[in-house]
Tab-separated table of C-alpha atoms in Angstrom:
chain	number	residue	atom	x	y	z
A	387	MET	CA	0.000	0.000	0.000
A	388	ILE	CA	1.426	3.399	-0.924
A	389	LEU	CA	0.390	6.452	1.083
A	390	ILE	CA	1.109	10.111	0.598
A	391	ASN	CA	0.465	12.194	3.696
A	392	THR	CA	0.361	15.941	4.223
A	393	THR	CA	-0.138	17.852	7.442
A	394	GLY	CA	-2.187	21.049	7.559
A	395	TYR	CA	-2.824	23.815	10.049
A	396	SER	CA	-6.150	25.554	10.475
A	397	GLN	CA	-6.332	29.235	11.386
A	398	GLU	CA	-2.588	29.722	11.741
A	399	ASP	CA	-0.874	32.972	10.773
A	400	GLU	CA	2.667	31.663	10.754
A	401	LYS	CA	4.173	28.402	9.594
A	402	LYS	CA	4.954	25.977	12.410
A	403	GLU	CA	7.990	23.767	12.409
A	404	ILE	CA	6.892	20.182	12.919
A	405	THR	CA	8.623	18.537	15.847
A	406	GLU	CA	7.695	15.488	17.848
A	407	GLU	CA	6.409	17.826	20.567
A	408	GLY	CA	4.367	19.900	18.097
A	409	LEU	CA	2.170	17.309	16.364
A	410	LYS	CA	-0.850	17.690	18.674
A	411	GLY	CA	-3.745	19.426	16.912
A	412	THR	CA	-2.539	18.686	13.365
A	413	TYR	CA	-4.387	16.618	10.805
A	414	SER	CA	-3.448	14.529	7.800
A	415	LEU	CA	-5.205	13.593	4.589
A	416	THR	CA	-4.043	10.462	2.805
A	417	LEU	CA	-4.769	9.171	-0.695
A	418	VAL	CA	-4.383	5.386	-0.675
A	419	ILE	CA	-3.604	3.198	-3.664
A	420	GLY	CA	-3.664	-0.368	-2.428
A	421	HIS	CA	-4.934	-3.898	-2.554
A	422	SER	CA	-7.734	-5.468	-0.522
A	423	HIS	CA	-7.272	-9.036	0.649
A	424	VAL	CA	-10.272	-11.388	0.661
A	425	PHE	CA	-9.544	-14.601	2.559
A	426	ALA	CA	-12.786	-16.365	1.564
A	427	GLY	CA	-12.782	-15.354	-2.101
A	428	ILE	CA	-13.991	-17.724	-4.811
A	429	LYS	CA	-11.268	-18.584	-7.313
A	430	GLU	CA	-11.749	-19.284	-11.023
A	431	ASN	CA	-11.946	-23.039	-10.324
A	432	GLY	CA	-14.894	-22.465	-7.951
A	433	LYS	CA	-12.957	-23.267	-4.774
A	434	LYS	CA	-12.609	-20.952	-1.779
A	435	GLY	CA	-9.222	-19.252	-1.415
A	436	PHE	CA	-7.213	-16.093	-0.821
A	437	LYS	CA	-7.742	-13.355	-3.454
A	438	VAL	CA	-6.350	-9.836	-3.856
A	439	PHE	CA	-8.188	-6.929	-5.529
A	440	PRO	CA	-7.067	-3.376	-6.370
A	441	SER	CA	-8.549	-0.621	-4.215
A	442	TRP	CA	-8.527	3.141	-3.700
A	443	GLY	CA	-8.906	4.865	-0.381
A	444	PHE	CA	-8.953	8.161	1.455
A	445	ASP	CA	-7.990	8.613	5.117
A	446	TYR	CA	-8.384	11.529	7.527
A	447	ASP	CA	-6.505	11.616	10.852
A	448	TYR	CA	-6.445	14.175	13.670
A	449	ARG	CA	-3.627	14.161	16.255
A	450	VAL	CA	-5.078	14.291	19.774
A	451	SER	CA	-1.566	14.040	21.235
A	452	ASN	CA	1.963	13.598	19.953
A	453	ARG	CA	1.632	9.800	19.847
A	454	GLN	CA	-2.117	9.278	19.350
A	455	ALA	CA	-4.598	10.140	16.624
A	456	ILE	CA	-8.188	9.409	15.696
A	457	GLY	CA	-9.447	9.137	12.165
A	458	VAL	CA	-11.625	7.699	9.446
A	459	GLN	CA	-10.343	5.318	6.774
A	460	THR	CA	-12.371	4.665	3.628
A	461	ASP	CA	-11.579	2.387	0.735
A	462	MET	CA	-13.316	0.945	-2.302
A	463	VAL	CA	-12.519	-2.298	-4.108
A	464	VAL	CA	-12.711	-1.460	-7.807
A	465	GLU	CA	-13.907	-4.914	-8.899
A	466	THR	CA	-16.922	-7.140	-8.374
A	467	PHE	CA	-16.071	-10.484	-6.809
A	468	GLU	CA	-17.563	-13.549	-5.152
A	469	GLU	CA	-16.801	-14.791	-1.661
A	470	GLU	CA	-18.074	-17.368	0.777
A	471	ASN	CA	-19.967	-16.028	3.802
A	472	HIS	CA	-20.132	-17.464	7.338
A	473	GLU	CA	-23.036	-19.742	6.257
A	474	ASN	CA	-20.838	-21.256	3.489
A	475	LYS	CA	-22.958	-19.596	0.777
A	476	VAL	CA	-21.343	-17.891	-2.199
A	477	ILE	CA	-22.269	-14.203	-2.372
A	478	GLU	CA	-21.334	-11.510	-4.859
A	479	ARG	CA	-19.875	-8.169	-3.718
A	480	THR	CA	-20.208	-5.260	-6.171
A	481	ARG	CA	-17.433	-2.696	-5.598
A	482	PRO	CA	-17.819	-2.618	-1.783
A	483	VAL	CA	-16.946	0.576	0.105
A	484	THR	CA	-15.507	0.283	3.610
A	485	THR	CA	-15.620	3.053	6.215
A	486	VAL	CA	-13.808	2.515	9.515
A	487	ALA	CA	-13.339	4.768	12.575
A	488	THR	CA	-9.739	4.297	13.728
A	489	ALA	CA	-7.297	5.147	16.462
A	490	ILE	CA	-3.562	5.373	15.812
A	491	PHE	CA	-0.934	4.730	18.469
A	492	LYS	CA	2.615	5.710	17.477
A	493	ALA	CA	5.287	3.434	18.971
A	494	GLY	CA	8.064	5.824	17.890
A	495	LYS	CA	8.704	8.278	15.072
A	496	THR	CA	8.173	5.653	12.373
A	497	PHE	CA	5.649	2.954	13.344
A	498	GLY	CA	1.967	3.288	14.214
A	499	PHE	CA	-0.589	0.659	15.219
A	500	ILE	CA	-4.173	1.077	13.993
A	501	PRO	CA	-7.241	-0.618	15.510
A	502	GLY	CA	-10.681	0.302	14.157
A	503	MET	CA	-14.318	-0.647	13.665
A	504	GLY	CA	-16.807	0.177	10.923
A	505	GLY	CA	-18.720	-1.318	8.042
A	506	GLU	CA	-18.458	-2.601	4.480
A	507	PHE	CA	-21.270	-1.447	2.226
A	508	ALA	CA	-22.351	-2.952	-1.125
A	509	GLN	CA	-25.559	-3.414	-3.123
A	510	GLU	CA	-25.914	-6.996	-1.914
A	511	GLY	CA	-25.715	-6.153	1.805
A	512	ASN	CA	-23.548	-4.680	4.540
A	513	PHE	CA	-21.039	-6.242	6.933
A	514	ALA	CA	-19.416	-5.138	10.185
A	515	VAL	CA	-15.637	-4.671	9.928
A	516	ILE	CA	-12.837	-4.880	12.477
A	517	ARG	CA	-9.543	-3.490	11.194
A	518	LEU	CA	-6.062	-3.993	12.626
A	519	GLY	CA	-3.127	-2.370	10.901
A	520	VAL	CA	0.472	-1.231	11.124
A	521	GLU	CA	1.828	1.779	9.278
A	522	ALA	CA	5.318	3.122	8.798
A	523	GLY	CA	5.966	6.742	7.850
A	524	TRP	CA	9.083	8.746	7.022
A	525	GLU	CA	9.052	12.550	7.118
A	526	MET	CA	9.933	14.441	3.954
A	527	LYS	CA	10.342	18.152	3.161
A	528	ASN	CA	7.466	20.676	3.337
A	529	ASN	CA	5.351	18.684	5.832
A	530	TRP	CA	4.992	15.630	3.563
A	531	GLU	CA	5.364	12.048	4.680
A	532	PHE	CA	5.977	8.835	2.759
A	533	GLY	CA	4.228	5.856	4.309
A	534	VAL	CA	3.576	2.167	3.819
């Protein structure tokens, strides 16, 4: 997954220098180009298996402290696919959109851990989602960050 982050300041007259002590109150917007992993996908031979689909996403995070943030992550699988549900029935999912409320806990300057809950929405029905993630980010010039 490739992320491009930028940090912005609302109602500020002068540019702030970003330091580890000065991240509280900042926000980030992230455009995500990634892949969604479906563990119960239906393969071409009709058997259940692991499948990967391209997806786009958009994330918003707000720093409540220097090491913690809250946010919303959204993503959309750009293909229609079949998967097996918990009742062992094959169901089709038409370009599902996932929206998840998240928290981010930074373990240091680079790594963050992301738990979250939300939903996956498609024409055929909606599902509850639990998300667990790890992100790594490296600061760049002009308040940009490269992350994976």
